[in-house]
Short mmCIF file of N, CA and C in Angstrom, two decimals:
data_model
loop_
_atom_site.label_atom_id
_atom_site.label_comp_id
_atom_site.label_asym_id
_atom_site.label_seq_id
_atom_site.Cartn_x
_atom_site.Cartn_y
_atom_site.Cartn_z
N MET A 808 37.98 121.72 194.56
CA MET A 808 37.65 121.98 193.19
C MET A 808 37.63 123.40 192.85
N ARG A 809 38.13 123.70 191.65
CA ARG A 809 38.35 125.03 191.30
C ARG A 809 36.95 125.71 191.06
N GLN A 810 36.85 127.01 191.41
CA GLN A 810 35.63 127.71 191.32
C GLN A 810 35.17 127.79 189.75
N ASP A 811 36.19 127.87 188.81
CA ASP A 811 35.88 127.98 187.48
C ASP A 811 36.05 126.77 186.60
N ALA A 812 36.13 125.67 187.32
CA ALA A 812 36.31 124.25 186.60
C ALA A 812 35.08 124.10 185.62
N TRP A 813 35.45 123.32 184.58
CA TRP A 813 34.34 123.02 183.57
C TRP A 813 33.59 121.88 184.08
N THR A 814 32.20 122.09 184.03
CA THR A 814 31.35 121.07 184.35
C THR A 814 30.87 120.24 183.22
N GLN A 815 30.27 119.19 183.50
CA GLN A 815 29.69 118.33 182.31
C GLN A 815 28.74 119.13 181.52
N PHE A 816 27.89 120.00 182.12
CA PHE A 816 26.89 120.82 181.43
C PHE A 816 27.69 121.82 180.45
N ASP A 817 28.76 122.33 181.00
CA ASP A 817 29.60 123.24 180.17
C ASP A 817 30.22 122.52 178.92
N ASP A 818 30.78 121.36 179.22
CA ASP A 818 31.36 120.49 178.13
C ASP A 818 30.25 120.12 177.06
N ASP A 819 29.15 119.69 177.56
CA ASP A 819 27.99 119.33 176.63
C ASP A 819 27.53 120.49 175.78
N LEU A 820 27.39 121.65 176.44
CA LEU A 820 27.01 122.85 175.65
C LEU A 820 28.05 123.18 174.66
N LEU A 821 29.28 123.09 175.03
CA LEU A 821 30.35 123.56 174.06
C LEU A 821 30.37 122.48 172.87
N THR A 822 30.28 121.17 173.21
CA THR A 822 30.32 120.22 172.17
C THR A 822 29.14 120.36 171.17
N LYS A 823 27.89 120.46 171.72
CA LYS A 823 26.75 120.53 170.94
C LYS A 823 26.81 121.74 170.05
N THR A 824 27.29 122.86 170.52
CA THR A 824 27.39 124.09 169.78
C THR A 824 28.44 124.03 168.65
N VAL A 825 29.53 123.48 168.96
CA VAL A 825 30.57 123.33 167.99
C VAL A 825 30.11 122.32 166.84
N LEU A 826 29.53 121.24 167.17
CA LEU A 826 29.12 120.29 166.19
C LEU A 826 28.04 120.93 165.30
N THR A 827 27.12 121.65 165.92
CA THR A 827 26.12 122.38 165.18
C THR A 827 26.74 123.37 164.13
N HIS A 828 27.73 124.08 164.56
CA HIS A 828 28.41 125.01 163.77
C HIS A 828 29.12 124.26 162.62
N ILE A 829 29.60 123.07 162.89
CA ILE A 829 30.34 122.37 161.76
C ILE A 829 29.27 121.96 160.75
N ARG A 830 28.11 121.46 161.24
CA ARG A 830 27.10 121.07 160.31
C ARG A 830 26.52 122.19 159.46
N ILE A 831 26.42 123.32 160.01
CA ILE A 831 25.78 124.45 159.24
C ILE A 831 26.76 125.29 158.56
N ASN A 832 28.05 124.88 158.58
CA ASN A 832 29.06 125.60 157.86
C ASN A 832 29.39 126.98 158.50
N LYS A 833 29.37 126.98 159.77
CA LYS A 833 29.86 128.32 160.47
C LYS A 833 31.16 127.88 161.19
N THR A 834 31.94 128.93 161.46
CA THR A 834 33.27 128.56 162.15
C THR A 834 33.14 128.15 163.60
N GLN A 835 34.11 127.44 163.95
CA GLN A 835 34.13 127.04 165.38
C GLN A 835 34.44 128.19 166.29
N LEU A 836 35.21 129.22 165.75
CA LEU A 836 35.40 130.36 166.50
C LEU A 836 34.15 131.06 166.91
N THR A 837 33.20 131.14 165.96
CA THR A 837 31.82 131.65 166.33
C THR A 837 31.16 130.75 167.38
N ALA A 838 31.24 129.61 167.29
CA ALA A 838 30.69 128.67 168.37
C ALA A 838 31.42 128.97 169.77
N PHE A 839 32.74 129.19 169.69
CA PHE A 839 33.42 129.51 171.02
C PHE A 839 32.97 130.81 171.53
N GLN A 840 32.76 131.71 170.64
CA GLN A 840 32.30 133.05 171.17
C GLN A 840 30.87 132.99 171.73
N GLU A 841 29.95 132.22 171.02
CA GLU A 841 28.56 131.98 171.57
C GLU A 841 28.59 131.35 172.91
N VAL A 842 29.29 130.19 173.03
CA VAL A 842 29.43 129.51 174.30
C VAL A 842 30.00 130.32 175.36
N GLY A 843 31.05 131.06 175.04
CA GLY A 843 31.76 131.96 176.06
C GLY A 843 30.77 133.01 176.62
N LYS A 844 29.89 133.62 175.74
CA LYS A 844 28.89 134.58 176.23
C LYS A 844 28.00 133.85 177.25
N GLU A 845 27.52 132.72 176.86
CA GLU A 845 26.63 131.99 177.66
C GLU A 845 27.13 131.49 179.04
N LEU A 846 28.42 131.08 178.99
CA LEU A 846 29.03 130.48 180.15
C LEU A 846 29.92 131.62 180.96
N ASN A 847 29.99 132.75 180.39
CA ASN A 847 30.81 133.88 181.11
C ASN A 847 32.22 133.53 180.96
N ARG A 848 32.63 133.04 179.79
CA ARG A 848 34.10 132.73 179.71
C ARG A 848 34.56 133.35 178.32
N THR A 849 35.88 133.38 178.15
CA THR A 849 36.36 134.01 176.85
C THR A 849 36.32 132.87 175.77
N ALA A 850 36.27 133.43 174.54
CA ALA A 850 36.24 132.51 173.41
C ALA A 850 37.51 131.62 173.43
N ALA A 851 38.60 132.30 173.86
CA ALA A 851 39.88 131.62 173.88
C ALA A 851 39.89 130.47 174.96
N ALA A 852 39.15 130.64 176.00
CA ALA A 852 39.01 129.63 177.08
C ALA A 852 38.16 128.44 176.47
N CYS A 853 37.09 128.75 175.71
CA CYS A 853 36.30 127.71 175.04
C CYS A 853 37.09 127.02 174.10
N GLY A 854 37.77 127.77 173.21
CA GLY A 854 38.64 127.12 172.30
C GLY A 854 39.73 126.16 172.79
N PHE A 855 40.30 126.68 173.88
CA PHE A 855 41.37 125.87 174.50
C PHE A 855 40.72 124.57 175.10
N ARG A 856 39.53 124.72 175.73
CA ARG A 856 38.87 123.55 176.29
C ARG A 856 38.56 122.54 175.13
N TRP A 857 37.98 123.07 174.06
CA TRP A 857 37.52 122.27 172.99
C TRP A 857 38.78 121.47 172.38
N ASN A 858 39.85 122.15 172.18
CA ASN A 858 41.02 121.50 171.41
C ASN A 858 41.80 120.70 172.45
N SER A 859 41.84 120.97 173.72
CA SER A 859 42.65 120.22 174.59
C SER A 859 41.94 118.95 175.15
N ALA A 860 40.63 119.13 175.44
CA ALA A 860 39.97 118.09 176.12
C ALA A 860 38.77 117.37 175.41
N LEU A 861 38.09 118.02 174.55
CA LEU A 861 36.99 117.51 173.97
C LEU A 861 37.04 117.04 172.49
N ARG A 862 37.80 117.73 171.65
CA ARG A 862 37.79 117.49 170.21
C ARG A 862 38.13 115.92 170.05
N HIS A 863 39.12 115.52 170.76
CA HIS A 863 39.64 114.13 170.53
C HIS A 863 38.43 113.10 170.93
N LYS A 864 37.72 113.40 171.84
CA LYS A 864 36.62 112.43 172.27
C LYS A 864 35.52 112.42 171.22
N TYR A 865 35.42 113.45 170.42
CA TYR A 865 34.24 113.48 169.47
C TYR A 865 34.62 113.34 167.99
N TYR A 866 35.70 112.65 167.72
CA TYR A 866 36.26 112.50 166.47
C TYR A 866 35.20 112.05 165.46
N ASN A 867 34.41 111.03 165.83
CA ASN A 867 33.48 110.46 165.01
C ASN A 867 32.32 111.41 164.67
N GLU A 868 31.87 112.07 165.80
CA GLU A 868 30.81 113.06 165.60
C GLU A 868 31.25 114.20 164.64
N ILE A 869 32.48 114.69 164.86
CA ILE A 869 32.92 115.74 164.02
C ILE A 869 32.99 115.33 162.51
N LYS A 870 33.46 114.08 162.29
CA LYS A 870 33.56 113.60 160.94
C LYS A 870 32.14 113.46 160.32
N ALA A 871 31.16 112.92 161.14
CA ALA A 871 29.83 112.87 160.71
C ALA A 871 29.16 114.31 160.36
N ALA A 872 29.52 115.24 161.29
CA ALA A 872 29.02 116.59 160.99
C ALA A 872 29.51 117.23 159.73
N LYS A 873 30.85 117.01 159.51
CA LYS A 873 31.51 117.40 158.30
C LYS A 873 30.84 116.76 156.98
N GLU A 874 30.53 115.51 157.09
CA GLU A 874 29.95 114.75 156.05
C GLU A 874 28.48 115.34 155.79
N GLU A 875 27.88 115.57 156.84
CA GLU A 875 26.45 116.12 156.80
C GLU A 875 26.55 117.53 156.10
N ARG A 876 27.48 118.34 156.51
CA ARG A 876 27.60 119.64 155.83
C ARG A 876 27.90 119.40 154.33
N MET A 877 28.83 118.59 154.04
CA MET A 877 29.08 118.38 152.54
C MET A 877 27.86 117.87 151.84
N ASN A 878 27.10 116.97 152.48
CA ASN A 878 25.95 116.40 151.81
C ASN A 878 24.85 117.56 151.56
N ASN A 879 24.79 118.45 152.58
CA ASN A 879 23.82 119.51 152.46
C ASN A 879 24.31 120.54 151.34
N LYS A 880 25.74 120.73 151.23
CA LYS A 880 26.19 121.58 150.19
C LYS A 880 25.95 121.00 148.80
N ARG A 881 26.27 119.69 148.74
CA ARG A 881 26.10 119.04 147.49
C ARG A 881 24.59 119.05 146.97
N SER A 882 23.66 118.85 147.94
CA SER A 882 22.27 118.84 147.55
C SER A 882 21.73 120.19 147.15
N SER A 883 22.32 121.22 147.86
CA SER A 883 21.80 122.54 147.59
C SER A 883 22.48 123.13 146.29
N ILE A 884 23.67 122.79 146.00
CA ILE A 884 24.40 123.36 144.89
C ILE A 884 24.18 122.54 143.67
N HIS A 885 24.24 121.17 143.74
CA HIS A 885 24.19 120.33 142.58
C HIS A 885 22.84 119.66 142.38
N SER A 886 22.58 119.32 141.19
CA SER A 886 21.37 118.57 140.97
C SER A 886 21.51 117.17 141.47
N ALA A 887 20.52 116.35 141.19
CA ALA A 887 20.48 114.95 141.74
C ALA A 887 21.34 114.09 140.74
N SER A 888 21.78 114.60 139.70
CA SER A 888 22.59 113.76 138.83
C SER A 888 23.94 113.40 139.38
N THR A 889 24.69 112.41 138.79
CA THR A 889 25.83 111.96 139.25
C THR A 889 26.85 113.17 139.17
N PRO A 890 27.64 113.33 140.28
CA PRO A 890 28.59 114.49 140.16
C PRO A 890 29.64 114.16 139.16
N SER A 891 29.91 115.32 138.51
CA SER A 891 31.07 115.21 137.45
C SER A 891 32.33 115.24 138.15
N LEU A 892 33.39 115.22 137.24
CA LEU A 892 34.73 115.18 137.69
C LEU A 892 34.98 116.63 138.32
N ILE A 893 34.42 117.67 137.60
CA ILE A 893 34.62 119.06 138.14
C ILE A 893 33.93 119.27 139.53
N GLN A 894 32.78 118.61 139.67
CA GLN A 894 32.05 118.75 140.98
C GLN A 894 32.82 118.00 142.04
N LYS A 895 33.46 116.82 141.80
CA LYS A 895 34.18 116.12 142.70
C LYS A 895 35.43 116.99 143.12
N THR A 896 36.04 117.62 142.03
CA THR A 896 37.15 118.49 142.36
C THR A 896 36.83 119.65 143.19
N ASP A 897 35.61 120.19 142.92
CA ASP A 897 35.08 121.27 143.80
C ASP A 897 34.86 120.82 145.26
N ILE A 898 34.35 119.59 145.47
CA ILE A 898 34.13 119.13 146.74
C ILE A 898 35.47 118.87 147.51
N ASN A 899 36.53 118.38 146.81
CA ASN A 899 37.79 118.20 147.43
C ASN A 899 38.39 119.59 147.76
N PHE A 900 38.24 120.47 146.86
CA PHE A 900 38.82 121.79 147.12
C PHE A 900 38.07 122.47 148.37
N MET A 901 36.72 122.24 148.44
CA MET A 901 36.07 122.84 149.65
C MET A 901 36.46 122.16 150.90
N ASN A 902 36.75 120.88 150.88
CA ASN A 902 37.32 120.08 152.04
C ASN A 902 38.57 120.70 152.50
N GLU A 903 39.44 120.95 151.43
CA GLU A 903 40.76 121.53 151.70
C GLU A 903 40.60 123.01 152.30
N ILE A 904 39.74 123.67 151.82
CA ILE A 904 39.48 125.08 152.35
C ILE A 904 38.98 124.91 153.84
N ASP A 905 38.04 124.01 154.03
CA ASP A 905 37.55 123.80 155.36
C ASP A 905 38.64 123.41 156.35
N ASN A 906 39.45 122.50 155.90
CA ASN A 906 40.57 122.12 156.69
C ASN A 906 41.46 123.21 157.06
N ALA A 907 41.79 124.14 156.00
CA ALA A 907 42.64 125.26 156.17
C ALA A 907 42.01 126.26 157.22
N ILE A 908 40.66 126.47 157.00
CA ILE A 908 40.00 127.40 157.92
C ILE A 908 40.02 126.93 159.36
N GLN A 909 39.87 125.55 159.54
CA GLN A 909 39.93 124.92 160.82
C GLN A 909 41.30 125.16 161.52
N ALA A 910 42.36 124.89 160.66
CA ALA A 910 43.68 125.12 161.15
C ALA A 910 43.93 126.58 161.56
N LEU A 911 43.45 127.51 160.72
CA LEU A 911 43.57 128.93 161.08
C LEU A 911 42.82 129.23 162.40
N ASN A 912 41.61 128.73 162.52
CA ASN A 912 40.82 128.91 163.72
C ASN A 912 41.57 128.41 164.92
N ASN A 913 42.11 127.21 164.86
CA ASN A 913 42.96 126.63 165.88
C ASN A 913 44.12 127.47 166.25
N LEU A 914 44.84 128.01 165.32
CA LEU A 914 45.97 128.79 165.52
C LEU A 914 45.50 130.21 166.17
N ARG A 915 44.40 130.67 165.78
CA ARG A 915 43.94 131.94 166.40
C ARG A 915 43.61 131.72 167.89
N VAL A 916 42.95 130.61 168.19
CA VAL A 916 42.60 130.24 169.60
C VAL A 916 43.92 130.06 170.41
N GLU A 917 44.82 129.46 169.77
CA GLU A 917 46.14 129.22 170.47
C GLU A 917 46.86 130.62 170.69
N TYR A 918 46.77 131.45 169.60
CA TYR A 918 47.31 132.81 169.79
C TYR A 918 46.70 133.64 170.88
N LEU A 919 45.35 133.59 171.03
CA LEU A 919 44.63 134.21 171.96
C LEU A 919 45.00 133.70 173.34
N ASN A 920 45.09 132.40 173.52
CA ASN A 920 45.57 131.90 174.77
C ASN A 920 46.96 132.29 175.09
N MET A 921 47.79 132.39 174.18
CA MET A 921 49.28 132.85 174.42
C MET A 921 49.19 134.26 174.86
N GLN A 922 48.37 135.09 174.25
CA GLN A 922 48.35 136.51 174.57
C GLN A 922 47.82 136.64 176.06
N GLU A 923 46.94 135.74 176.45
CA GLU A 923 46.51 135.75 177.86
C GLU A 923 47.57 135.40 178.74
N ILE A 924 48.32 134.44 178.43
CA ILE A 924 49.51 133.95 179.25
C ILE A 924 50.57 134.99 179.36
N ILE A 925 50.83 135.60 178.25
CA ILE A 925 51.84 136.76 178.14
C ILE A 925 51.36 137.96 179.04
N ARG A 926 50.03 138.21 178.98
CA ARG A 926 49.55 139.29 179.82
C ARG A 926 49.61 139.05 181.30
N THR A 927 49.40 137.82 181.66
CA THR A 927 49.49 137.42 183.00
C THR A 927 50.96 137.47 183.50
N GLN A 928 51.86 136.95 182.68
CA GLN A 928 53.24 136.94 183.02
C GLN A 928 53.85 138.34 183.08
N ASN A 929 53.40 139.23 182.11
CA ASN A 929 53.82 140.72 182.23
C ASN A 929 53.27 141.36 183.57
N ASN A 930 52.09 140.95 184.00
CA ASN A 930 51.57 141.52 185.27
C ASN A 930 52.41 141.04 186.42
N LYS A 931 52.84 139.75 186.45
CA LYS A 931 53.66 139.26 187.43
C LYS A 931 55.04 139.92 187.46
N ILE A 932 55.60 140.20 186.24
CA ILE A 932 56.94 140.78 186.17
C ILE A 932 56.70 142.20 186.71
N THR A 933 55.70 142.96 186.41
CA THR A 933 55.47 144.27 186.95
C THR A 933 55.38 144.21 188.44
N GLU A 934 54.63 143.27 188.93
CA GLU A 934 54.54 143.17 190.45
C GLU A 934 55.83 142.92 191.04
N LEU A 935 56.69 141.99 190.54
CA LEU A 935 57.96 141.69 191.04
C LEU A 935 58.95 142.88 190.87
N THR A 936 58.87 143.60 189.85
CA THR A 936 59.70 144.75 189.75
C THR A 936 59.42 145.82 190.74
N ILE A 937 58.12 146.09 191.07
CA ILE A 937 57.72 147.04 192.12
C ILE A 937 58.22 146.55 193.45
N GLU A 938 58.05 145.22 193.67
CA GLU A 938 58.54 144.67 194.95
C GLU A 938 60.08 144.85 195.07
N ILE A 939 60.73 144.60 194.06
CA ILE A 939 62.23 144.77 194.14
C ILE A 939 62.59 146.18 194.35
N GLN A 940 61.91 147.13 193.66
CA GLN A 940 62.27 148.52 193.79
C GLN A 940 61.93 149.06 195.27
N GLU A 941 60.83 148.57 195.82
CA GLU A 941 60.53 148.86 197.28
C GLU A 941 61.53 148.38 198.15
N SER A 942 62.04 147.13 197.85
CA SER A 942 62.99 146.52 198.76
C SER A 942 64.36 147.24 198.58
N ASN A 943 64.65 147.75 197.43
CA ASN A 943 65.79 148.48 197.26
C ASN A 943 65.76 149.75 197.94
N LYS A 944 64.70 150.41 198.03
CA LYS A 944 64.51 151.72 198.69
C LYS A 944 64.80 151.54 200.24
N GLU A 945 64.38 150.48 200.80
CA GLU A 945 64.64 150.22 202.21
C GLU A 945 66.15 149.90 202.43
N ASP A 946 66.72 149.26 201.50
CA ASP A 946 68.15 148.85 201.74
C ASP A 946 68.98 149.60 200.86
N ARG A 947 68.75 150.83 200.66
CA ARG A 947 69.48 151.75 199.65
C ARG A 947 70.98 151.79 199.97
N ARG A 948 71.33 151.99 201.29
CA ARG A 948 72.67 152.18 201.83
C ARG A 948 73.14 150.81 202.33
N PRO A 949 74.31 150.57 201.91
CA PRO A 949 74.98 149.26 202.37
C PRO A 949 75.32 149.41 203.86
N ILE A 950 75.46 148.28 204.52
CA ILE A 950 75.85 148.30 205.93
C ILE A 950 77.10 148.93 206.17
N ALA A 951 78.20 148.80 205.34
CA ALA A 951 79.45 149.34 205.47
C ALA A 951 79.40 150.84 205.51
N SER A 952 78.50 151.45 204.84
CA SER A 952 78.33 153.03 204.80
C SER A 952 78.00 153.46 206.19
N ASP A 953 77.20 152.75 206.97
CA ASP A 953 76.97 153.00 208.35
C ASP A 953 78.24 153.05 209.17
N ASP A 954 79.08 152.18 209.03
CA ASP A 954 80.31 152.07 209.77
C ASP A 954 81.19 153.28 209.27
N LEU A 955 81.20 153.62 208.07
CA LEU A 955 81.97 154.71 207.56
C LEU A 955 81.51 156.04 208.15
N ASP A 956 80.18 156.18 208.25
CA ASP A 956 79.58 157.31 208.74
C ASP A 956 80.06 157.52 210.24
N THR A 957 79.90 156.48 211.00
CA THR A 957 80.30 156.53 212.40
C THR A 957 81.81 156.81 212.51
N LEU A 958 82.66 156.30 211.68
CA LEU A 958 84.11 156.66 211.79
C LEU A 958 84.31 158.09 211.47
N LEU A 959 83.63 158.69 210.37
CA LEU A 959 83.78 160.02 210.09
C LEU A 959 83.29 160.97 211.21
N LYS A 960 82.32 160.56 211.90
CA LYS A 960 81.71 161.44 213.14
C LYS A 960 82.81 161.39 214.20
N ILE A 961 83.42 160.18 214.39
CA ILE A 961 84.47 160.16 215.57
C ILE A 961 85.66 160.97 215.25
N LEU A 962 86.06 160.97 213.88
CA LEU A 962 87.25 161.83 213.51
C LEU A 962 86.94 163.27 213.53
N HIS A 963 85.66 163.55 213.11
CA HIS A 963 85.28 165.02 213.24
C HIS A 963 85.18 165.53 214.69
N ARG A 964 84.70 164.60 215.59
CA ARG A 964 84.60 165.07 217.02
C ARG A 964 86.02 165.14 217.61
N ALA A 965 86.87 164.17 217.17
CA ALA A 965 88.23 164.20 217.70
C ALA A 965 88.98 165.51 217.24
N GLY A 966 88.69 165.90 216.01
CA GLY A 966 89.22 167.20 215.51
C GLY A 966 88.74 168.44 216.38
N GLN A 967 87.41 168.43 216.73
CA GLN A 967 86.93 169.48 217.59
C GLN A 967 87.52 169.53 218.92
N ILE A 968 87.66 168.37 219.54
CA ILE A 968 88.30 168.25 220.82
C ILE A 968 89.72 168.73 220.80
N GLN A 969 90.42 168.44 219.79
CA GLN A 969 91.78 168.87 219.61
C GLN A 969 91.91 170.31 219.53
N LYS A 970 90.94 170.90 218.80
CA LYS A 970 90.99 172.43 218.71
C LYS A 970 90.63 173.10 219.94
N ASN A 971 89.82 172.56 220.76
CA ASN A 971 89.45 173.16 222.01
C ASN A 971 90.44 172.88 223.19
N MET A 972 91.27 171.99 222.99
CA MET A 972 92.38 171.76 223.98
C MET A 972 93.45 172.93 223.96
N PRO A 973 93.88 173.34 225.31
CA PRO A 973 94.86 174.36 225.22
C PRO A 973 96.19 173.84 224.65
N GLN A 974 96.86 174.69 223.94
CA GLN A 974 98.15 174.35 223.33
C GLN A 974 99.21 174.25 224.37
N HIS A 975 99.88 173.21 224.55
CA HIS A 975 101.06 173.07 225.49
C HIS A 975 102.31 173.05 224.63
N LYS A 976 103.23 173.91 225.20
CA LYS A 976 104.53 173.90 224.50
C LYS A 976 105.43 172.92 225.37
N GLU A 977 106.29 172.24 224.76
CA GLU A 977 107.26 171.39 225.48
C GLU A 977 108.23 172.30 226.19
N PRO A 978 108.53 171.96 227.44
CA PRO A 978 109.51 172.75 228.11
C PRO A 978 110.91 172.64 227.48
N ALA A 979 111.64 173.63 227.55
CA ALA A 979 112.96 173.67 226.98
C ALA A 979 113.91 172.89 227.93
N MET A 980 114.82 172.35 227.53
CA MET A 980 115.73 171.57 228.42
C MET A 980 117.03 172.21 228.51
#
């Protein structure tokens, strides 16, 4: 089991915090940051866990939390009278804004996750580049150049030997 695997306690804390934030009209990103501090994880990791593993399981609870939020908004903003057409339009507009904010928060979390992946990949690229450079230093000269060096040494030595040999003239006939 991974040392940093999500436990049921971690999932429960994340779920409870996110649902509470939805009910009280705070952003999910704030919930991710709070849970991240408590669990010693990044907000991006919490957002990724919520969006990839938990959000789908708690569809009904999220819907109920949003309805509760809207009911709280209506009761605090509007009187007990029947909502007018303008008030209904305002509620629809607020729902659209909430949905847009949620979509932007999800995109932000995905962006943070991608940044982390890019940083990790860049580190791997740097490590591999250093490894290749060190390997190239060891194998700087090709094998054929060793053979060429040996041949040049032999030719040079042959030239020295030839210079040191007494000159013989061919006998006249």
